[in-house]
Amino acid sequence: MSRNLPKVGFIGLGLMGKPMAASLLRKGYSVTVFNRSKKDVEELVALQAKSADSPKEVAENSEIIIDMVTDGPDVQDVLLGPQGVIQGAQNGTIVIDMSTNSPDVAISTALELEKKGVEFLDAPVSGGDKGAREGTLSIMVGGKKEIFERSIPILEAMGKTITYMGKTGSGQAMKLCNQVAVSIHTMATSEALLFGTSLGLKAEEILKVLTSGAANSWNLQNLGPKIIARDFEPGFKAAHLYKDLKAVLRTAEKENLPLPGSTTAYELFGAVLAAKDGEKGTQVVARILEKLGERKIS
Amino acid sequence: MSRNLPKVGFIGLGLMGKPMAASLLRKGYSVTVFNRSKKDVEELVALQAKSADSPKEVAENSEIIIDMVTDGPDVQDVLLGPQGVIQGAQNGTIVIDMSTNSPDVAISTALELEKKGVEFLDAPVSGGDKGAREGTLSIMVGGKKEIFERSIPILEAMGKTITYMGKTGSGQAMKLCNQVAVSIHTMATSEALLFGTSLGLKAEEILKVLTSGAANSWNLQNLGPKIIARDFEPGFKAAHLYKDLKAVLRTAEKENLPLPGSTTAYELFGAVLAAKDGEKGTQVVARILEKLGERKIS
């Protein structure tokens, strides 16, 4: 199977990273993994992954290194820290950061890696853990075109729609742009349901009418029924969307770009975290609006 | 053709009303029309409509009377004013207000008409002038169920999806609910495009990625390309959406219901009117965000 496939390193075996690394193993790649929690490492070792004791050691054994960690500081720690990838990577190695953070983090990380002759792509994903398990993620990629092209096979081993967005940071920019639309849409779904039911309409009827015309959205179709069923389990966690909105607004701030809708959504998701509901799905923002109005969608 | 079809009156021959009245004529209804501008009346007379000199005179010659005017005060003027429908309508006449205004207007109008034994339905529409011309409007109806059922044939002569929402005012409630989602979605489309292009992404690429996943909406698919093409011609006029958002917030205010997203959209559409762009399509709200950020989506 592994006819000259590059040796891959994978750092960060969370809800997303673990199934993504498993996809690579299934496709015949040799994968060296690192993760803080050892239980997840063992699961992948059972699938023939090799285990390393640090990101540095991952780098020493890999030609392409993927990281899938939580936030910008984690990325910089595993890539640039004292036990980081940069300490073990050879000239010509490709690092692909598939976490969601911000264009700034991508640009500064790429610059640091470049000093050691290490290439970098920012390649955040959408499609959730379901997409990760099924290998159907949408992957938005920024970086040098040539490095992107060399990385297509490995990206295709994890995702279905691979889109090259442009220079370093463009993958993160596209992902944040996606989160702008997603968070505002979740607010729209929640407000429409709360306003309508508050006036005596049936929630199911509201959804039926809205999704049949110019008000339709993926969000209404997929999160609307969950809100009505009071199902707040995460497809995508509210805490992660809040973190992404923070990155959106910090990025916009540097550009002096006011984003009134995103700012409003950000405040509401802040209230979700204040209510200790960050581990719930993003649709839990409906509960904040319910709390503000002292009534329920029902 | 007209085997006992009820005689219909139609008041308000604007962008929407004229093609709706024309649909009724095509279906074989005898239609008596009233409109302030006589040019529009002549067009319908050429299609065999009868012309009346006042809403009162329309009522004297009709069993079912439809009005399609701009706002709540217009509705109350043509229905309840000194030359209004109520002065000429007989006991048992059905009045159908197809304008968009608010549940309150519907409830108070129905009460006044009821004193003269006149029935009332609130039945606002969505689908725009295209839907009106093609007879494919979505019609959201509030009022007595029995009166709704008797009115189905005439509603079906103008629309494709006829939904009974419940008691008087429910049609207006559903329409306002629709406008909540529509206005917030338009803000989402505009912010996502402005944020992304501001970071150097191509607008067409942004739309392609957003509409292929969880960020997808009718709004992105239909208004996104118009914004990119700088096409601000109206499908639906910004001034009308602003008027509807005003009705949303006044209605929510009476319920002590905070709607942060709708309020933000309302402020932006207020700025559209301040910029004298009310006659443009709703997608022109993108220009307000561009102005705030001193840059363009391109």
Coordinates of C-alpha atoms in Angstrom, one line a residue:
Chain A
M1 CA 0.0 0.0 0.0
S2 CA 2.5 2.7 1.1
R3 CA 4.3 3.2 -2.1
N4 CA 6.5 6.1 -1.2
L5 CA 3.8 7.9 0.9
P6 CA 5.5 10.6 3.0
K7 CA 5.9 9.9 6.7
V8 CA 3.3 11.9 8.6
G9 CA 3.3 13.4 12.1
F10 CA 0.0 14.2 13.8
I11 CA -0.2 16.4 16.9
G12 CA -3.5 16.8 18.8
L13 CA -5.8 13.8 19.1
G14 CA -9.1 15.5 20.2
L15 CA -12.6 15.1 18.9
M16 CA -11.4 16.1 15.5
G17 CA -7.7 15.1 15.4
K18 CA -8.2 11.5 16.4
P19 CA -10.5 10.5 13.5
M20 CA -8.4 12.6 11.1
A21 CA -5.3 10.7 12.1
A22 CA -7.2 7.4 11.8
S23 CA -8.2 8.4 8.3
L24 CA -4.5 8.8 7.4
L25 CA -3.7 5.4 8.9
R26 CA -6.5 3.8 6.9
K27 CA -5.2 5.3 3.7
G28 CA -1.8 3.5 4.4
Y29 CA 0.2 6.4 5.7
S30 CA 2.8 5.8 8.4
V31 CA 1.7 8.2 11.2
T32 CA 3.7 9.3 14.3
V33 CA 1.4 10.9 16.9
F34 CA 1.7 13.1 20.0
N35 CA -1.1 14.0 22.4
R36 CA -1.1 15.2 26.0
S37 CA -3.7 12.6 27.0
K38 CA -2.1 9.1 26.5
K39 CA -5.4 7.3 26.3
D40 CA -6.1 8.7 22.9
V41 CA -2.5 7.9 21.8
E42 CA -3.1 4.2 22.8
E43 CA -6.2 4.0 20.6
L44 CA -4.2 5.1 17.6
V45 CA -1.3 2.9 18.4
A46 CA -3.8 0.0 18.3
L47 CA -4.4 1.2 14.6
Q48 CA -0.6 1.0 13.9
A49 CA 0.4 4.6 14.7
K50 CA 3.8 5.2 16.3
S51 CA 3.9 7.2 19.5
A52 CA 6.3 10.1 20.2
D53 CA 7.0 11.9 23.5
S54 CA 7.0 15.4 22.2
P55 CA 6.1 17.5 19.1
K56 CA 9.9 17.7 18.6
E57 CA 10.1 13.9 18.4
V58 CA 7.2 13.8 16.0
A59 CA 9.1 16.2 13.7
E60 CA 12.2 14.1 13.8
N61 CA 10.3 11.2 12.4
S62 CA 8.1 13.0 9.8
E63 CA 8.1 14.7 6.4
I64 CA 4.7 16.3 6.8
I65 CA 3.4 17.3 10.2
I66 CA -0.2 18.1 11.0
D67 CA -1.4 19.8 14.1
M68 CA -5.0 20.0 15.3
V69 CA -5.1 21.7 18.7
T70 CA -7.4 24.2 20.3
D71 CA -6.3 27.7 19.9
G72 CA -3.5 30.1 18.7
P73 CA -1.3 29.8 21.8
D74 CA -1.5 26.0 21.6
V75 CA -0.4 26.1 17.9
Q76 CA 2.5 28.3 18.8
D77 CA 3.4 26.0 21.7
V78 CA 3.4 22.7 19.8
L79 CA 5.1 24.2 16.7
L80 CA 7.5 26.8 18.1
G81 CA 7.9 26.0 21.8
P82 CA 11.0 24.5 23.5
Q83 CA 9.7 20.9 22.8
G84 CA 8.1 22.1 19.6
V85 CA 8.1 20.9 16.0
I86 CA 10.6 23.5 15.0
Q87 CA 13.3 21.9 17.2
G88 CA 13.2 18.6 15.3
A89 CA 12.0 19.5 11.8
Q90 CA 14.4 19.2 8.9
N91 CA 14.7 21.6 6.0
G92 CA 11.9 21.1 3.6
T93 CA 9.4 19.6 6.1
I94 CA 5.8 20.7 5.6
V95 CA 3.7 21.8 8.6
I96 CA 0.0 21.9 8.2
D97 CA -2.0 23.7 11.0
M98 CA -5.6 22.4 10.7
S99 CA -6.8 24.1 13.9
T100 CA -9.0 27.3 13.7
N101 CA -7.2 30.4 15.0
S102 CA -6.5 33.5 13.0
P103 CA -4.6 34.8 9.9
D104 CA -2.1 36.6 12.2
V105 CA -1.1 33.3 14.0
A106 CA -0.7 31.7 10.6
I107 CA 1.5 34.5 9.3
S108 CA 3.8 34.7 12.3
T109 CA 4.1 31.0 12.6
A110 CA 5.0 30.6 9.0
L111 CA 7.7 33.3 9.3
E112 CA 9.3 31.5 12.3
L113 CA 9.2 28.2 10.6
E114 CA 10.6 29.6 7.4
K115 CA 13.8 30.7 9.3
K116 CA 14.5 27.0 9.6
G117 CA 13.5 26.2 6.1
V118 CA 10.2 24.6 7.2
E119 CA 7.2 25.1 5.0
F120 CA 3.7 26.0 6.4
L121 CA 0.1 25.8 5.4
D122 CA -2.9 27.0 7.4
A123 CA -5.7 24.6 6.6
P124 CA -8.7 24.9 9.0
V125 CA -11.7 22.6 8.4
S126 CA -15.4 22.6 8.7
G127 CA -17.8 19.7 8.8
G128 CA -17.4 18.7 12.5
D129 CA -16.5 15.4 14.1
K130 CA -18.9 13.7 11.7
G131 CA -16.9 15.0 8.7
A132 CA -13.7 14.0 10.4
R133 CA -14.9 10.4 11.0
E134 CA -16.2 10.1 7.5
G135 CA -13.3 11.9 5.8
T136 CA -15.7 14.4 4.3
L137 CA -14.3 17.6 5.8
S138 CA -14.2 20.9 3.9
I139 CA -10.6 22.2 4.1
M140 CA -9.7 25.8 3.4
V141 CA -6.0 26.3 2.7
G142 CA -3.7 29.2 2.8
G143 CA 0.0 29.2 1.9
K144 CA 2.4 28.9 -1.0
K145 CA 0.5 27.4 -4.0
E146 CA 3.3 24.9 -4.7
I147 CA 3.3 23.6 -1.1
F148 CA -0.5 23.4 -1.3
E149 CA -0.3 21.3 -4.5
R150 CA 2.2 18.9 -3.0
S151 CA -0.1 18.5 0.0
I152 CA -3.3 17.8 -1.9
P153 CA -3.1 13.9 -1.5
I154 CA -2.7 14.1 2.2
L155 CA -5.5 16.7 2.5
E156 CA -7.7 14.5 0.3
A157 CA -7.1 11.6 2.7
M158 CA -9.0 13.6 5.4
G159 CA -11.4 15.8 3.5
K160 CA -13.8 16.0 0.5
T161 CA -13.7 19.6 -0.5
I162 CA -10.2 21.1 -0.6
T163 CA -10.2 24.8 -1.5
Y164 CA -7.0 26.8 -2.0
M165 CA -7.8 30.4 -0.8
G166 CA -4.5 32.2 -1.4
K167 CA -1.5 33.3 0.5
T168 CA -0.6 32.3 4.1
G169 CA -3.4 33.2 6.5
S170 CA -6.1 32.9 3.8
G171 CA -7.3 29.5 5.1
Q172 CA -7.9 31.0 8.6
A173 CA -9.5 34.1 7.0
M174 CA -12.0 31.9 5.1
K175 CA -12.7 29.8 8.2
L176 CA -13.4 33.0 10.3
C177 CA -15.6 34.3 7.5
N178 CA -17.6 31.1 7.7
Q179 CA -18.0 31.6 11.4
V180 CA -19.3 35.1 10.9
A181 CA -22.1 33.7 8.8
V182 CA -22.7 30.7 11.0
S183 CA -22.9 32.7 14.3
I184 CA -25.2 35.4 12.8
H185 CA -27.4 32.7 11.3
T186 CA -27.7 30.9 14.7
M187 CA -28.9 34.3 16.2
A188 CA -31.4 34.6 13.3
T189 CA -32.8 31.1 13.9
S190 CA -33.2 31.8 17.6
E191 CA -34.7 35.2 17.3
A192 CA -37.2 34.2 14.6
L193 CA -38.4 31.2 16.7
L194 CA -38.6 33.2 19.9
F195 CA -40.4 36.2 18.4
G196 CA -42.9 34.0 16.5
T197 CA -43.7 31.6 19.4
S198 CA -44.0 34.6 21.7
L199 CA -46.8 35.8 19.4
G200 CA -48.6 32.5 19.7
L201 CA -47.3 30.8 16.5
K202 CA -46.4 27.1 16.6
A203 CA -42.6 26.6 16.3
E204 CA -42.9 23.8 13.8
E205 CA -45.1 25.9 11.6
I206 CA -42.6 28.8 11.7
L207 CA -39.8 26.5 10.6
K208 CA -42.0 25.1 7.8
V209 CA -42.8 28.5 6.4
L210 CA -39.3 30.0 6.9
T211 CA -37.5 27.2 5.2
S212 CA -39.8 27.2 2.2
G213 CA -38.7 30.6 1.0
A214 CA -36.3 33.5 1.1
A215 CA -35.7 33.1 4.8
N216 CA -34.2 29.6 4.4
S217 CA -30.8 28.6 5.7
W218 CA -28.9 25.4 6.6
N219 CA -29.0 26.7 10.2
L220 CA -32.8 26.9 10.3
Q221 CA -33.1 23.5 8.8
N222 CA -30.6 21.8 11.1
L223 CA -30.5 23.7 14.3
G224 CA -34.1 24.9 14.3
P225 CA -35.5 21.4 15.0
K226 CA -32.9 20.9 17.8
I227 CA -34.0 24.1 19.5
I228 CA -37.6 23.1 19.3
A229 CA -36.8 19.6 20.7
R230 CA -34.7 21.3 23.5
D231 CA -31.7 19.2 22.2
F232 CA -28.6 21.3 23.1
E233 CA -26.1 18.5 22.5
P234 CA -23.1 19.7 20.5
G235 CA -22.7 19.3 16.8
F236 CA -20.3 22.2 17.2
K237 CA -19.6 23.6 20.7
A238 CA -20.6 27.1 21.7
A239 CA -17.3 27.7 23.4
H240 CA -15.5 27.0 20.2
L241 CA -17.7 29.4 18.2
Y242 CA -17.1 32.0 20.9
K243 CA -13.3 31.6 20.6
D244 CA -13.7 31.9 16.8
L245 CA -15.8 35.0 17.1
K246 CA -13.1 36.5 19.4
A247 CA -10.6 35.8 16.6
V248 CA -13.0 37.4 14.1
L249 CA -13.4 40.6 16.1
R250 CA -9.7 40.9 17.0
T251 CA -8.8 40.5 13.3
A252 CA -11.4 43.0 12.3
E253 CA -10.2 45.4 15.0
K254 CA -6.7 45.4 13.5
E255 CA -8.3 46.3 10.2
N256 CA -10.5 49.0 11.9
L257 CA -13.5 47.1 10.4
P258 CA -16.8 47.4 12.4
L259 CA -18.9 44.3 12.2
P260 CA -22.2 45.1 14.1
G261 CA -23.9 41.7 13.5
S262 CA -20.9 39.6 14.5
T263 CA -20.4 41.8 17.6
T264 CA -24.0 41.2 18.6
A265 CA -23.5 37.5 18.1
Y266 CA -20.3 37.6 20.1
E267 CA -22.0 39.2 23.1
L268 CA -24.7 36.6 23.1
F269 CA -22.2 33.7 22.9
G270 CA -20.3 35.4 25.7
A271 CA -23.5 35.1 27.7
V272 CA -23.6 31.4 26.8
L273 CA -20.2 31.0 28.4
A274 CA -21.2 33.0 31.5
A275 CA -24.1 30.6 31.8
K276 CA -21.6 27.8 31.8
D277 CA -23.1 26.4 28.6
G278 CA -20.0 26.5 26.5
E279 CA -19.9 22.7 26.2
K280 CA -23.3 22.7 24.6
G281 CA -24.0 23.0 20.9
T282 CA -24.1 26.5 19.4
Q283 CA -28.0 26.4 19.3
V284 CA -27.9 26.9 23.0
V285 CA -27.7 30.6 22.3
A286 CA -31.5 30.4 22.0
R287 CA -31.5 29.9 25.8
I288 CA -29.8 33.3 26.3
L289 CA -32.5 35.0 24.2
E290 CA -35.1 33.1 26.2
K291 CA -33.5 34.2 29.4
L292 CA -33.4 37.9 28.3
G293 CA -37.1 37.8 27.4
E294 CA -38.2 35.6 30.4
R295 CA -40.0 33.2 28.1
K296 CA -39.5 30.0 26.2
I297 CA -39.6 28.9 22.6
S298 CA -42.4 26.3 22.7
Chain B
M1 CA -65.9 30.5 -16.7
S2 CA -67.4 32.4 -13.7
R3 CA -69.7 29.8 -12.4
N4 CA -70.8 31.5 -9.2
L5 CA -67.4 32.9 -8.4
P6 CA -67.7 35.7 -5.8
K7 CA -67.5 39.3 -6.9
V8 CA -64.1 40.6 -5.8
G9 CA -62.9 44.0 -4.9
F10 CA -59.2 45.0 -5.0
I11 CA -57.7 48.1 -3.4
G12 CA -54.1 49.0 -4.0
L13 CA -52.6 48.4 -7.4
G14 CA -48.9 48.8 -6.7
L15 CA -45.9 46.6 -7.7
M16 CA -47.6 43.7 -5.9
G17 CA -51.3 44.5 -6.1
K18 CA -51.5 45.0 -9.8
P19 CA -50.3 41.5 -10.8
M20 CA -52.3 39.9 -8.0
A21 CA -55.5 41.6 -9.3
A22 CA -54.5 40.6 -12.8
S23 CA -54.2 36.9 -11.7
L24 CA -57.8 37.1 -10.3
L25 CA -59.1 38.4 -13.6
R26 CA -57.2 35.7 -15.5
K27 CA -58.9 33.1 -13.3
G28 CA -62.3 34.4 -14.3
Y29 CA -63.2 36.5 -11.3
S30 CA -65.1 39.7 -11.7
V31 CA -62.9 42.4 -10.1
T32 CA -63.7 46.0 -9.0
V33 CA -60.6 48.0 -8.4
F34 CA -59.6 51.2 -6.6
N35 CA -56.2 52.9 -6.6
R36 CA -55.0 56.4 -6.1
S37 CA -53.0 56.5 -9.3
K38 CA -55.4 56.2 -12.2
K39 CA -52.8 54.9 -14.7
D40 CA -52.7 51.5 -12.9
V41 CA -56.5 51.4 -12.8
E42 CA -56.6 51.9 -16.6
E43 CA -54.3 49.0 -17.1
L44 CA -56.6 46.7 -15.2
V45 CA -59.7 48.1 -16.8
A46 CA -58.1 47.0 -20.1
L47 CA -58.1 43.5 -18.6
Q48 CA -61.9 43.8 -17.9
A49 CA -61.7 45.1 -14.3
K50 CA -64.4 47.6 -13.2
S51 CA -63.2 50.8 -11.7
A52 CA -64.6 52.3 -8.5
D53 CA -64.1 55.9 -7.1
S54 CA -63.5 54.9 -3.5
P55 CA -62.9 51.9 -1.3
K56 CA -66.5 52.4 -0.1
E57 CA -67.7 51.9 -3.7
V58 CA -65.5 48.9 -4.1
A59 CA -67.2 47.4 -1.1
E60 CA -70.7 48.1 -2.4
N61 CA -69.9 46.0 -5.4
S62 CA -68.0 43.1 -3.9
E63 CA -68.4 40.0 -1.7
I64 CA -64.7 39.6 -1.0
I65 CA -62.5 42.6 -0.7
I66 CA -58.7 42.4 -0.9
D67 CA -56.4 45.3 0.0
M68 CA -52.7 45.5 -0.8
V69 CA -51.4 48.9 0.4
T70 CA -48.2 50.1 2.1
D71 CA -48.5 50.3 5.8
G72 CA -50.8 50.0 8.8
P73 CA -52.2 53.5 8.6
D74 CA -53.0 53.0 4.9
V75 CA -54.9 49.8 5.8
Q76 CA -56.9 51.5 8.4
D77 CA -57.7 54.4 6.0
V78 CA -58.9 52.3 3.1
L79 CA -60.8 49.9 5.4
L80 CA -62.1 52.1 8.2
G81 CA -61.8 55.7 6.9
P82 CA -64.7 58.0 5.9
Q83 CA -64.6 56.7 2.3
G84 CA -63.5 53.2 3.5
V85 CA -64.7 49.7 2.9
I86 CA -66.6 49.6 6.2
Q87 CA -69.0 52.3 4.8
G88 CA -70.1 50.2 1.9
A89 CA -69.6 46.6 3.0
Q90 CA -72.6 44.4 3.7
N91 CA -73.0 42.0 6.5
G92 CA -71.0 38.8 5.7
T93 CA -68.5 40.4 3.4
I94 CA -65.0 39.1 3.8
V95 CA -62.1 41.6 3.9
I96 CA -58.5 40.2 3.3
D97 CA -55.6 42.5 4.1
M98 CA -52.6 41.2 2.2
S99 CA -50.3 44.1 3.1
T100 CA -47.6 43.6 5.6
N101 CA -48.1 45.5 8.8
S102 CA -48.5 44.1 12.3
P103 CA -50.6 41.7 14.5
D104 CA -52.0 44.7 16.3
V105 CA -53.3 46.4 13.2
A106 CA -54.9 43.1 12.2
I107 CA -56.6 42.6 15.6
S108 CA -57.9 46.2 15.9
T109 CA -59.1 46.3 12.2
A110 CA -60.9 42.9 12.6
L111 CA -62.7 44.2 15.8
E112 CA -63.9 47.4 14.0
L113 CA -65.1 45.4 11.0
E114 CA -66.8 42.8 13.2
K115 CA -69.1 45.6 14.6
K116 CA -70.7 45.8 11.1
G117 CA -70.7 42.0 10.7
V118 CA -67.8 42.1 8.2
E119 CA -65.3 39.2 8.4
F120 CA -61.5 39.8 8.3
L121 CA -58.4 37.8 7.4
D122 CA -54.8 39.0 7.7
A123 CA -52.9 37.4 4.8
P124 CA -49.5 38.9 4.1
V125 CA -47.4 37.4 1.3
S126 CA -43.8 36.6 0.5
G127 CA -42.3 35.9 -2.9
G128 CA -42.0 39.5 -4.3
D129 CA -43.3 40.9 -7.5
K130 CA -42.0 37.8 -9.3
G131 CA -44.2 35.6 -7.2
A132 CA -47.1 38.1 -7.7
R133 CA -46.8 38.0 -11.5
E134 CA -46.4 34.2 -11.6
G135 CA -49.1 33.5 -9.0
T136 CA -46.6 31.6 -6.8
L137 CA -46.8 33.8 -3.7
S138 CA -46.5 32.2 -0.2
I139 CA -49.5 33.5 1.8
M140 CA -49.6 33.4 5.6
V141 CA -53.1 33.6 6.9
G142 CA -54.6 34.6 10.3
G143 CA -58.2 34.8 11.3
K144 CA -61.2 32.5 11.9
K145 CA -60.6 29.0 10.5
E146 CA -64.0 28.9 8.8
I147 CA -63.5 32.2 7.0
F148 CA -60.0 31.0 5.9
E149 CA -61.5 27.9 4.5
R150 CA -64.0 29.8 2.5
S151 CA -61.3 32.0 1.1
I152 CA -58.9 29.3 0.0
P153 CA -60.0 29.3 -3.7
I154 CA -59.4 33.1 -4.1
L155 CA -56.0 32.8 -2.2
E156 CA -55.0 29.9 -4.5
A157 CA -55.7 32.2 -7.5
M158 CA -52.8 34.4 -6.3
G159 CA -50.4 32.1 -4.4
K160 CA -48.9 28.7 -4.4
T161 CA -48.3 28.0 -0.7
I162 CA -51.2 29.0 1.5
T163 CA -50.6 28.4 5.2
Y164 CA -53.1 28.9 8.0
M165 CA -51.2 30.2 11.0
G166 CA -54.0 30.6 13.6
K167 CA -56.1 33.4 15.1
T168 CA -56.4 37.0 13.8
G169 CA -52.9 38.6 13.6
S170 CA -51.1 35.3 13.1
G171 CA -50.5 35.9 9.4
Q172 CA -48.8 39.2 10.3
A173 CA -46.9 37.6 13.1
M174 CA -45.6 34.9 10.7
K175 CA -44.6 37.5 8.1
L176 CA -42.7 39.6 10.7
C177 CA -41.0 36.4 11.9
N178 CA -39.9 35.9 8.2
Q179 CA -38.6 39.4 8.1
V180 CA -36.5 38.8 11.3
A181 CA -34.7 36.0 9.6
V182 CA -34.4 37.7 6.2
S183 CA -33.0 40.9 7.6
I184 CA -30.5 39.2 9.9
H185 CA -29.4 36.9 7.0
T186 CA -28.8 40.0 4.8
M187 CA -26.6 41.4 7.5
A188 CA -24.7 38.0 7.7
T189 CA -24.2 37.9 4.0
S190 CA -22.8 41.5 3.9
E191 CA -20.5 41.1 6.9
A192 CA -19.1 37.8 5.7
L193 CA -18.3 39.2 2.3
L194 CA -16.9 42.4 3.7
F195 CA -14.8 40.7 6.4
G196 CA -13.4 38.1 4.0
T197 CA -12.6 40.5 1.1
S198 CA -11.0 42.8 3.6
L199 CA -8.6 40.0 4.5
G200 CA -7.8 39.5 0.8
L201 CA -10.1 36.7 -0.1
K202 CA -11.9 36.7 -3.4
A203 CA -15.6 37.4 -3.0
E204 CA -16.6 34.6 -5.4
E205 CA -14.5 32.1 -3.6
I206 CA -16.1 33.1 -0.3
L207 CA -19.6 32.5 -1.6
K208 CA -18.5 29.2 -3.1
V209 CA -17.2 27.9 0.2
L210 CA -20.0 29.4 2.4
T211 CA -22.8 28.0 0.3
S212 CA -21.3 24.5 0.2
G213 CA -21.7 23.9 4.0
A214 CA -23.2 24.9 7.3
A215 CA -23.1 28.6 6.5
N216 CA -25.4 28.2 3.5
S217 CA -28.6 30.4 3.1
W218 CA -31.0 31.5 0.4
N219 CA -29.7 35.0 1.1
L220 CA -26.1 34.1 0.4
Q221 CA -27.0 32.3 -2.8
N222 CA -29.3 35.0 -4.1
L223 CA -28.2 38.3 -2.7
G224 CA -24.4 37.4 -2.4
P225 CA -23.9 37.5 -6.2
K226 CA -25.8 40.7 -6.5
I227 CA -23.6 42.4 -3.9
I228 CA -20.5 41.2 -5.7
A229 CA -21.8 42.5 -9.0
R230 CA -22.8 45.8 -7.4
D231 CA -26.3 45.2 -8.5
F232 CA -28.5 47.0 -5.9
E233 CA -31.8 46.9 -7.9
P234 CA -34.7 45.9 -5.8
G235 CA -36.1 42.4 -5.6
F236 CA -37.4 43.6 -2.3
K237 CA -37.0 47.3 -1.3
A238 CA -34.8 48.2 1.7
A239 CA -37.5 50.8 2.7
H240 CA -40.1 48.1 3.0
L241 CA -37.8 45.8 5.1
Y242 CA -37.1 48.8 7.4
K243 CA -40.8 49.4 7.8
D244 CA -41.3 45.7 8.6
L245 CA -38.4 45.7 11.1
K246 CA -40.0 48.7 12.8
A247 CA -43.2 46.7 13.1
V248 CA -41.1 43.7 14.5
L249 CA -39.5 45.9 17.2
R250 CA -42.7 47.7 18.1
T251 CA -44.4 44.4 18.5
A252 CA -41.5 42.9 20.5
E253 CA -41.5 46.0 22.7
K254 CA -45.1 45.5 23.6
E255 CA -44.1 42.0 24.7
N256 CA -41.0 43.2 26.5
L257 CA -39.0 40.9 24.3
P258 CA -35.4 42.0 23.5
L259 CA -34.2 41.0 20.0
P260 CA -30.5 42.0 19.8
G261 CA -29.9 40.7 16.2
S262 CA -33.1 42.3 14.8
T263 CA -32.3 45.6 16.5
T264 CA -28.8 45.6 15.0
A265 CA -30.3 44.9 11.5
Y266 CA -32.9 47.7 12.1
E267 CA -30.2 50.2 12.9
L268 CA -28.3 49.3 9.7
F269 CA -31.4 49.6 7.5
G270 CA -32.1 52.9 9.2
A271 CA -28.7 54.0 7.9
V272 CA -29.8 52.8 4.4
L273 CA -32.7 55.2 4.6
A274 CA -30.5 58.0 5.9
A275 CA -28.3 57.4 2.8
K276 CA -31.5 57.8 0.6
D277 CA -31.1 54.2 -0.6
G278 CA -34.5 53.0 0.6
E279 CA -35.7 52.4 -3.0
K280 CA -32.8 50.0 -3.6
G281 CA -32.9 46.3 -2.9
T282 CA -32.3 45.1 0.7
Q283 CA -28.7 43.9 -0.3
V284 CA -27.8 47.6 -0.4
V285 CA -27.2 47.3 3.4
A286 CA -23.8 46.0 2.4
R287 CA -23.0 49.6 1.3
I288 CA -23.6 50.8 4.9
L289 CA -21.1 48.3 6.2
E290 CA -18.7 49.3 3.5
K291 CA -19.1 53.0 4.5
L292 CA -18.6 52.2 8.2
G293 CA -15.3 50.4 7.4
E294 CA -14.2 52.8 4.6
R295 CA -13.6 49.9 2.2
K296 CA -15.4 48.0 -0.5
I297 CA -16.4 44.4 -1.1
S298 CA -14.4 43.5 -4.2

